[in-house]
Short mmCIF file of C-alpha atoms in Angstrom, two decimals:
data_model
loop_
_atom_site.label_atom_id
_atom_site.label_comp_id
_atom_site.label_asym_id
_atom_site.label_seq_id
_atom_site.Cartn_x
_atom_site.Cartn_y
_atom_site.Cartn_z
CA MET A 1 157.96 74.21 87.36
CA SER A 2 156.44 71.14 88.98
CA TYR A 3 158.30 69.83 91.99
CA ILE A 4 156.78 66.36 91.62
CA ALA A 5 156.22 64.53 88.34
CA ILE A 6 152.65 63.91 87.24
CA GLY A 7 151.61 60.32 88.00
CA THR A 8 153.87 59.99 91.03
CA ILE A 9 152.24 58.16 93.93
CA ILE A 10 152.94 59.75 97.31
CA GLY A 11 151.62 57.86 100.35
CA GLY A 12 148.72 56.36 98.44
CA TYR A 13 147.91 59.59 96.54
CA GLN A 14 148.56 59.73 92.80
CA ILE A 15 149.50 63.17 91.46
CA LEU A 16 147.15 64.23 88.64
CA GLU A 17 147.99 67.89 87.99
CA GLU A 18 149.44 70.99 89.58
CA VAL A 19 146.79 73.42 90.76
CA GLY A 20 148.98 76.31 91.88
CA GLN A 21 152.11 77.54 93.60
CA GLY A 22 152.66 80.07 96.34
CA GLY A 23 155.62 81.50 98.14
CA MET A 24 155.53 78.80 100.78
CA ALA A 25 153.89 75.75 99.13
CA ALA A 26 152.74 74.01 95.96
CA VAL A 27 149.28 72.43 95.57
CA TYR A 28 148.39 69.43 93.38
CA ARG A 29 145.20 67.64 92.55
CA ALA A 30 145.70 64.00 93.47
CA HIS A 31 143.59 60.88 93.56
CA GLN A 32 143.30 58.94 96.80
CA LEU A 33 143.54 55.33 95.72
CA SER A 34 142.11 53.82 98.91
CA MET A 35 138.99 56.05 98.94
CA ASN A 36 138.65 56.58 95.18
CA ARG A 37 138.28 60.35 95.50
CA ASP A 38 140.16 63.45 94.43
CA VAL A 39 141.97 65.44 97.10
CA ALA A 40 144.28 68.45 97.33
CA LEU A 41 147.89 67.60 98.10
CA LYS A 42 149.97 70.45 99.51
CA ILE A 43 153.76 70.03 99.72
CA LEU A 44 156.62 72.17 100.97
CA PRO A 45 158.96 73.14 98.09
CA PRO A 46 162.49 71.68 98.21
CA GLN A 47 164.15 75.07 98.78
CA PHE A 48 162.50 75.30 102.20
CA LEU A 49 163.36 71.80 103.36
CA HIS A 50 166.53 72.98 105.06
CA GLN A 51 164.82 75.87 106.89
CA ALA A 52 163.66 74.84 110.32
CA SER A 53 161.23 77.74 110.57
CA SER A 54 159.58 76.76 107.30
CA LEU A 55 159.26 73.12 108.40
CA ASP A 56 157.75 74.17 111.74
CA ARG A 57 155.29 76.51 110.08
CA PHE A 58 154.15 73.82 107.64
CA LYS A 59 153.58 71.32 110.43
CA GLN A 60 151.82 73.98 112.50
CA GLU A 61 149.32 74.59 109.75
CA ALA A 62 148.37 70.92 109.71
CA SER A 63 147.90 70.82 113.47
CA ILE A 64 145.92 74.10 113.61
CA VAL A 65 143.50 73.16 110.84
CA ALA A 66 143.07 69.69 112.31
CA ARG A 67 141.67 71.23 115.51
CA LEU A 68 139.31 73.56 113.64
CA GLU A 69 136.13 71.88 112.55
CA HIS A 70 133.85 74.32 110.77
CA ARG A 71 131.87 73.92 107.59
CA ALA A 72 133.53 77.00 106.04
CA ILE A 73 137.10 75.95 106.83
CA VAL A 74 138.76 73.56 104.39
CA PRO A 75 139.29 70.35 106.40
CA VAL A 76 142.56 68.40 106.65
CA HIS A 77 142.37 64.67 105.89
CA ASP A 78 145.97 63.60 106.43
CA TYR A 79 149.58 64.64 107.05
CA GLY A 80 152.78 62.77 106.08
CA GLU A 81 156.23 62.82 104.46
CA TYR A 82 157.56 61.37 101.21
CA ASP A 83 161.36 61.16 100.75
CA GLY A 84 161.74 63.86 103.40
CA ILE A 85 159.11 66.09 101.77
CA PRO A 86 156.17 66.88 104.10
CA TYR A 87 152.69 67.03 102.63
CA ILE A 88 149.16 67.87 103.81
CA VAL A 89 146.07 66.21 102.33
CA MET A 90 142.96 68.40 102.28
CA ARG A 91 139.54 68.48 100.66
CA TYR A 92 139.75 69.35 96.98
CA MET A 93 137.77 72.51 96.03
CA ASP A 94 136.87 72.46 92.34
CA GLY A 95 135.17 75.89 92.22
CA GLY A 96 138.34 77.97 92.11
CA SER A 97 138.91 80.93 94.42
CA VAL A 98 137.71 84.49 94.95
CA ASP A 99 140.92 85.58 93.28
CA ASP A 100 139.75 83.78 90.13
CA LEU A 101 136.46 85.70 90.27
CA LEU A 102 138.27 89.02 90.64
CA ALA A 103 140.28 88.26 87.51
CA LYS A 104 137.01 88.92 85.62
CA GLY A 105 136.26 92.21 87.42
CA SER A 106 134.33 93.36 90.46
CA ILE A 107 131.82 91.03 92.09
CA LEU A 108 128.16 91.94 92.44
CA PRO A 109 127.11 93.15 95.91
CA ASP A 110 124.69 90.27 96.49
CA HIS A 111 127.34 87.69 95.57
CA THR A 112 129.87 89.48 97.76
CA LEU A 113 127.45 89.42 100.67
CA ARG A 114 126.84 85.69 100.19
CA ILE A 115 130.57 84.92 100.35
CA LEU A 116 131.10 87.25 103.30
CA GLU A 117 128.28 85.73 105.34
CA GLN A 118 129.74 82.25 104.76
CA ILE A 119 133.34 82.94 105.79
CA ALA A 120 132.70 85.51 108.56
CA PRO A 121 131.38 82.87 111.01
CA ALA A 122 134.41 80.70 110.22
CA LEU A 123 136.79 83.50 111.20
CA ASP A 124 134.84 84.24 114.37
CA TYR A 125 134.96 80.54 115.22
CA ALA A 126 138.74 80.45 114.72
CA HIS A 127 139.14 83.53 116.92
CA ARG A 128 137.12 81.89 119.68
CA GLU A 129 139.54 78.96 119.36
CA ASN A 130 142.41 81.45 119.85
CA VAL A 131 143.60 81.10 116.24
CA LEU A 132 144.53 84.08 114.07
CA HIS A 133 144.76 83.60 110.33
CA ARG A 134 147.05 86.61 109.62
CA ASP A 135 147.05 86.05 105.86
CA LEU A 136 143.45 86.37 104.74
CA LYS A 137 143.23 87.30 101.03
CA PRO A 138 141.17 86.36 97.92
CA SER A 139 143.42 83.44 96.96
CA ASN A 140 142.86 81.92 100.42
CA ILE A 141 139.06 81.90 100.01
CA LEU A 142 138.17 78.81 97.98
CA LEU A 143 134.87 77.83 96.36
CA ASP A 144 133.28 74.44 95.84
CA SER A 145 131.19 73.33 92.88
CA ASN A 146 128.11 74.98 94.42
CA GLY A 147 129.85 78.32 94.87
CA ASP A 148 130.08 78.03 98.65
CA ALA A 149 133.11 79.75 100.19
CA TYR A 150 135.76 78.25 102.51
CA VAL A 151 138.77 79.69 104.33
CA THR A 152 142.09 77.94 103.79
CA ASP A 153 145.87 78.37 104.18
CA PHE A 154 146.50 78.83 107.88
CA GLY A 155 150.22 78.53 107.09
CA ILE A 156 151.24 81.59 109.08
CA ALA A 157 148.44 81.34 111.61
CA ARG A 158 149.25 81.99 115.22
CA ILE A 159 147.79 80.34 118.29
CA LEU A 160 147.01 82.72 121.14
CA SER A 161 148.07 81.79 124.64
CA THR A 162 145.63 80.05 126.91
CA ASN A 163 145.17 83.20 129.01
CA ALA A 164 143.80 84.96 125.88
CA LYS A 165 146.64 87.44 125.68
CA PRO A 166 147.76 88.28 122.15
CA LEU A 167 150.98 86.66 121.04
CA THR A 168 153.63 89.06 119.80
CA THR A 169 154.87 88.06 116.40
CA SER A 170 158.54 87.77 115.66
CA GLY A 171 158.86 90.09 112.69
CA VAL A 172 156.26 91.20 110.15
CA VAL A 173 154.63 88.38 108.20
CA GLY A 174 151.71 88.39 105.81
CA THR A 175 150.71 89.94 102.50
CA PRO A 176 151.22 93.76 102.57
CA SER A 177 148.14 94.52 100.44
CA TYR A 178 145.88 92.99 103.14
CA MET A 179 147.82 93.81 106.31
CA SER A 180 146.20 95.67 109.18
CA PRO A 181 148.05 98.79 110.41
CA GLU A 182 148.98 97.07 113.67
CA GLN A 183 150.27 94.02 111.78
CA ALA A 184 152.37 96.20 109.47
CA GLN A 185 153.90 97.91 112.53
CA GLY A 186 154.63 94.63 114.32
CA HIS A 187 152.23 95.32 117.19
CA ASP A 188 150.29 92.77 119.22
CA LEU A 189 147.46 91.22 117.22
CA ASP A 190 143.98 89.97 117.91
CA GLY A 191 140.93 88.98 115.90
CA ARG A 192 140.29 92.58 114.76
CA SER A 193 143.40 92.33 112.59
CA ASP A 194 141.68 89.59 110.57
CA VAL A 195 138.54 91.76 110.44
CA TYR A 196 140.61 94.53 108.81
CA ALA A 197 142.01 92.07 106.26
CA LEU A 198 138.47 90.85 105.58
CA GLY A 199 137.41 94.47 105.02
CA VAL A 200 140.16 94.87 102.42
CA VAL A 201 138.95 91.71 100.66
CA VAL A 202 135.33 92.95 100.62
CA PHE A 203 136.50 96.36 99.36
CA GLU A 204 138.32 94.69 96.48
CA MET A 205 135.35 92.46 95.67
CA LEU A 206 132.98 95.44 95.43
CA ALA A 207 135.28 98.07 93.90
CA GLY A 208 137.31 95.73 91.69
CA VAL A 209 140.63 97.09 93.01
CA ARG A 210 142.46 97.06 96.32
CA PRO A 211 142.24 100.21 98.45
CA PHE A 212 146.01 100.68 98.62
CA GLU A 213 148.57 100.01 95.91
CA GLY A 214 152.26 100.79 95.65
CA GLU A 215 155.47 100.01 93.83
CA THR A 216 156.96 98.12 96.76
CA PRO A 217 155.50 96.09 99.65
CA TYR A 218 156.85 98.69 102.06
CA THR A 219 155.01 101.53 100.27
CA VAL A 220 151.76 99.61 100.47
CA ALA A 221 152.25 98.86 104.17
CA VAL A 222 152.89 102.55 104.90
CA LYS A 223 149.65 103.52 103.15
CA HIS A 224 147.71 101.10 105.34
CA VAL A 225 149.15 102.86 108.36
CA THR A 226 148.88 106.51 107.27
CA GLU A 227 146.39 107.07 104.43
CA PRO A 228 142.58 106.91 104.41
CA PRO A 229 141.00 104.53 101.92
CA PRO A 230 139.54 105.94 98.69
CA SER A 231 135.82 106.04 97.97
CA PRO A 232 134.70 102.63 96.65
CA CYS A 233 131.74 104.32 94.92
CA GLU A 234 134.11 106.49 92.89
CA LEU A 235 136.06 103.42 91.85
CA ASN A 236 132.84 101.60 90.97
CA PRO A 237 129.95 104.04 90.28
CA ASN A 238 127.48 101.15 90.19
CA LEU A 239 127.85 100.61 93.92
CA PRO A 240 125.13 101.95 96.22
CA ARG A 241 126.31 104.77 98.45
CA SER A 242 125.12 102.90 101.53
CA VAL A 243 128.08 100.48 101.40
CA GLU A 244 130.68 103.23 101.66
CA PRO A 245 130.41 103.88 105.43
CA VAL A 246 130.48 100.11 106.04
CA LEU A 247 133.81 99.71 104.28
CA PHE A 248 135.26 102.83 105.88
CA LYS A 249 134.47 101.50 109.33
CA ALA A 250 135.98 98.10 108.52
CA LEU A 251 139.21 99.86 107.46
CA GLN A 252 139.60 102.13 110.48
CA LYS A 253 143.22 102.58 111.57
CA ASN A 254 142.18 102.37 115.20
CA ARG A 255 141.06 98.81 115.87
CA THR A 256 138.63 99.96 118.58
CA LEU A 257 136.65 101.86 115.92
CA ARG A 258 136.31 98.87 113.59
CA TYR A 259 133.77 96.11 113.64
CA GLN A 260 134.80 93.91 116.53
CA THR A 261 133.88 90.66 114.77
CA ALA A 262 133.64 89.47 111.18
CA SER A 263 129.95 88.73 111.62
CA GLU A 264 129.31 92.37 112.54
CA LEU A 265 130.82 93.37 109.21
CA GLY A 266 128.55 90.90 107.40
CA ALA A 267 125.44 92.19 109.20
CA ALA A 268 126.36 95.81 108.44
CA LEU A 269 126.80 95.07 104.74
CA ARG A 270 123.48 93.26 104.59
CA SER A 271 121.74 96.21 106.24
CA ALA A 272 123.41 98.65 103.85
CA LEU A 273 122.36 96.71 100.76
CA ALA A 274 118.80 96.49 102.06
CA GLN A 275 118.48 100.28 102.13
CA PRO A 276 116.77 102.02 99.21
CA ALA A 277 119.05 103.64 96.70
CA ALA A 278 120.02 107.16 97.70
CA GLN A 279 118.70 110.02 95.57
CA PRO A 280 121.15 112.16 93.63
CA VAL A 281 122.21 115.38 95.34
CA GLY A 282 119.71 118.19 94.69
CA MET A 283 116.68 115.97 94.19
CA ILE A 284 113.66 116.34 96.47
CA GLN A 285 111.55 113.44 97.59
CA THR A 286 107.99 113.89 96.34
CA GLU A 287 104.69 112.16 96.68
CA PRO A 288 104.28 109.13 94.42
CA SER A 289 101.12 110.71 92.95
CA LEU A 290 103.04 113.90 92.15
CA ASN A 291 105.78 111.87 90.50
CA GLU A 292 103.21 110.16 88.30
CA LYS A 293 101.64 113.52 87.45
CA LEU A 294 104.99 115.01 86.49
CA LYS A 295 105.78 111.97 84.35
CA ALA A 296 102.40 112.29 82.61
CA GLU A 297 102.95 116.00 81.94
CA ALA A 298 106.41 115.30 80.56
CA ALA A 299 104.96 112.63 78.27
CA LEU A 300 102.33 115.07 76.98
CA ARG A 301 104.97 117.73 76.33
CA SER A 302 107.04 115.24 74.39
CA ARG A 303 104.09 114.61 72.06
CA GLU A 304 103.38 118.31 71.44
CA PRO A 305 104.10 119.48 67.82
CA VAL A 306 107.16 121.61 67.26
CA LEU A 307 106.28 125.21 66.28
CA SER A 308 107.55 126.17 62.84
CA ALA A 309 109.39 129.40 62.10
CA THR A 310 106.40 130.76 60.07
CA PRO A 311 103.17 130.57 62.05
CA PRO A 312 100.10 129.31 60.16
CA PRO A 313 97.44 131.87 59.14
CA ILE A 314 94.91 132.61 61.82
CA MET A 315 91.47 131.44 60.73
CA ALA A 316 88.44 133.10 62.24
CA PRO A 317 86.22 130.60 63.96
CA PRO A 318 82.76 130.09 62.42
CA LEU A 319 80.03 132.21 63.87
CA GLU A 320 77.88 130.36 66.26
CA ILE A 321 74.18 130.89 65.66
CA ARG A 322 72.45 130.65 68.95
CA PRO A 323 68.71 130.07 69.17
CA SER A 324 66.62 132.97 70.41
CA SER A 325 65.80 132.99 74.06
CA PRO A 326 62.28 131.73 74.72
CA GLN A 327 61.69 134.79 76.91
CA ILE A 328 62.41 137.36 74.12
CA GLN A 329 60.00 137.95 71.20
CA VAL A 330 61.45 139.24 67.96
CA MET A 331 59.41 142.10 66.48
CA THR A 332 58.89 142.41 62.74
CA PRO A 333 59.37 145.76 60.93
CA TYR A 334 56.34 148.04 60.93
CA ASP A 335 54.02 147.74 57.91
CA PRO A 336 50.93 150.01 57.79
CA SER A 337 48.99 147.55 55.62
CA ILE A 338 49.23 144.80 58.24
CA PRO A 339 46.91 145.10 61.23
CA GLN A 340 48.96 145.29 64.41
CA PRO A 341 47.94 143.61 67.65
CA TYR A 342 47.05 145.55 70.70
CA ALA A 343 49.68 145.88 73.34
CA THR A 344 48.42 143.87 76.24
CA GLY A 345 51.54 143.92 78.37
CA SER A 346 51.70 140.12 78.30
CA TRP A 347 55.16 139.89 76.86
CA SER A 348 57.74 138.14 78.94
CA ARG A 349 60.02 140.30 80.90
CA PRO A 350 63.14 140.98 78.80
CA ARG A 351 66.48 139.93 80.14
CA ARG A 352 68.08 142.80 81.95
CA ARG A 353 71.18 144.12 80.31
CA PRO A 354 74.24 145.02 82.26
CA LYS A 355 73.95 148.36 83.95
CA LYS A 356 75.97 150.87 81.96
CA ALA A 357 75.58 154.23 83.60
CA ALA A 358 73.49 155.94 86.22
CA TRP A 359 71.82 158.33 83.67
CA SER A 360 70.43 155.57 81.33
CA SER A 361 66.94 155.49 82.92
CA TRP A 362 66.75 159.30 82.93
CA MET A 363 67.51 159.43 79.21
CA VAL A 364 64.83 156.84 78.47
CA TRP A 365 62.12 158.74 80.29
CA THR A 366 63.20 162.03 78.75
CA THR A 367 63.06 160.56 75.26
CA THR A 368 59.65 159.03 75.93
CA ALA A 369 58.21 162.32 77.16
CA PHE A 370 59.62 164.12 74.15
CA LEU A 371 58.04 161.68 71.70
CA ILE A 372 54.66 161.84 73.42
CA GLY A 373 54.74 165.64 73.33
CA SER A 374 55.68 165.60 69.67
CA VAL A 375 52.75 163.35 68.81
CA VAL A 376 50.30 165.57 70.70
CA LEU A 377 51.60 168.70 68.97
CA ALA A 378 51.34 166.97 65.59
CA VAL A 379 47.70 166.10 66.23
CA LEU A 380 46.84 169.63 67.32
CA ALA A 381 48.65 171.12 64.35
CA GLY A 382 46.74 168.85 62.00
CA GLY A 383 43.45 169.93 63.46
CA VAL A 384 44.29 173.59 63.14
CA TYR A 385 45.34 173.07 59.53
CA VAL A 386 42.06 171.44 58.62
CA LEU A 387 40.14 174.12 60.40
CA LEU A 388 41.86 176.92 58.54
CA ASN A 389 41.64 175.39 55.04
CA ASP A 390 37.93 174.36 54.99
CA THR A 391 35.55 177.09 53.45
CA PRO A 392 31.93 176.92 54.71
CA THR A 393 29.03 176.93 52.06
CA SER A 394 25.52 178.29 52.22
CA ASN A 395 24.01 174.90 52.57
CA SER A 396 26.47 173.63 55.05
CA GLN A 397 25.82 173.48 58.69
CA VAL A 398 28.13 174.55 61.35
CA GLU A 399 31.05 172.22 61.46
CA ASP A 400 31.94 170.54 64.73
CA TYR A 401 35.47 169.48 65.61
CA HIS A 402 36.97 167.27 68.23
CA ALA A 403 40.41 167.50 69.69
CA THR A 404 41.49 163.98 68.77
CA ALA A 405 39.31 163.20 65.71
CA VAL A 406 37.95 165.26 62.79
CA TYR A 407 34.55 164.32 61.37
CA LYS A 408 32.79 166.62 58.81
CA LEU A 409 28.97 166.74 58.64
CA THR A 410 26.96 168.44 55.83
CA ALA A 411 23.33 169.31 55.34
CA THR A 412 22.82 166.48 52.95
CA GLY A 413 23.39 164.00 55.74
CA GLN A 414 24.50 160.54 54.64
CA ALA A 415 25.55 161.64 51.13
CA ALA A 416 27.85 164.16 52.57
CA GLN A 417 29.21 161.55 54.91
CA GLN A 418 29.82 159.18 52.01
CA THR A 419 31.43 161.91 49.95
CA GLN A 420 33.64 162.81 52.84
CA ASP A 421 34.66 159.16 53.30
CA GLN A 422 35.54 158.82 49.63
CA ALA A 423 37.39 162.09 49.49
CA GLU A 424 39.45 161.62 52.59
CA PRO A 425 40.67 158.16 53.54
CA THR A 426 41.00 157.29 57.14
CA ARG A 427 44.22 158.68 58.54
CA LEU A 428 46.36 156.66 60.90
CA VAL A 429 48.02 158.49 63.74
CA PRO A 430 50.72 156.86 65.79
CA VAL A 431 49.68 156.42 69.37
CA VAL A 432 52.12 155.68 72.12
CA VAL A 433 51.00 152.62 74.06
CA PRO A 434 52.85 152.04 77.33
CA THR A 435 54.28 148.59 77.92
CA GLU A 436 54.42 146.70 81.15
CA LEU A 437 57.99 147.69 81.84
CA PRO A 438 59.95 150.68 80.57
CA THR A 439 62.29 150.04 77.69
CA HIS A 440 64.96 152.10 76.01
CA VAL A 441 62.71 152.96 73.01
CA PRO A 442 58.93 153.34 73.30
CA THR A 443 56.78 150.95 71.33
CA LEU A 444 54.79 152.64 68.53
CA THR A 445 51.56 150.92 67.61
CA PRO A 446 49.58 152.20 64.52
CA TRP A 447 46.13 153.21 65.64
CA PRO A 448 43.21 154.45 63.37
CA VAL A 449 41.69 157.90 64.08
CA LEU A 450 38.15 157.25 65.18
CA PRO A 451 35.32 159.81 64.64
CA THR A 452 33.94 161.44 67.71
CA PRO A 453 30.22 160.74 67.92
CA ILE A 454 27.99 163.88 67.98
CA THR A 455 24.83 163.77 69.96
CA PRO A 456 21.94 165.35 67.96
#
């Protein structure tokens, strides 16, 4: 219900529309005809016109704000009465209020900090001028078209005495949801009471809800006095943990444990928001390079193929044919018809094999000695066999034998030699030729049996 009809001219101000109503006043947007500008016109509702206390409080607001000149305090342009109705003319703020912002949800921390840092100096300035607001809340923080914040509604403000002693209030006044514990109990007040109320406003801006709620104003006031505030980070999980101790300190029950000024609260919130985000519980801070390595390993694992229930058949890898070592010569199989080269000991030293057992060298030498002995016995046995099977003739001469070669001579001389050559081909006897280094198996080189020359 509008107390004044739209279009009514009051003291040179034409009413354009009603902006809002409160418990103690109604606000209209009006046009100042003399200055050709829009202003805010605040009037006292008719039901309070017969209450002396309400009239005094309304006039007091005009006088208090008139003495406060700060860029973040809504200024007063004029004060007057129309048909016995008092009114206050103030600057019109077309950006709404913080309460309008909260209607859409919580406010981002950076935006909250911007608003706080604008109004905190205004409160500190008012406190230095011995003025307490006593009713700071979101609807009393207005915004202009640029989004800048201003403090308004000093309707229940109190002026401290000139000797700086707090003035005892007569009764409890204010909004219970934003009352300090000392204000709810009717104790003496100072600037730290406004700091508490500012902490409640900041809590609501960040968390989206007020710290204390109740069914009645009395229940809410009791909670401010007796209960600790809830965790704002639980109410709004998107908040950084660093802001929680800031809000808890601002809402201390004991005023000596709070921030002593509004600007201290603003500085603490700025410092908290500048801190890096806290790690979740259980996480360990690691080197950046290790973090990158772990991320890379995780990415590789994510690209690995998933193993099927039936494993694929195992394929044997192709045999790798390695070229022969240049230091090892490959020997061809023995062929009696092919002349064999003499062993000169010029072969390259073979690559030493891993040592297997202590008796390997002993076995090699034993085998070599056995083979040499066998060859010698075979040669001797062959000579004895020839000697026993040859029958001498009347024309033959005495036969001569040699231990390593058999050569038969007859009386006929060369004919007998030729006959003997045709009858018995040259026999080849294996001869063991030592190599430069001992090997596991001796090298057998075919060697022709040469005749032993006989001196006449």
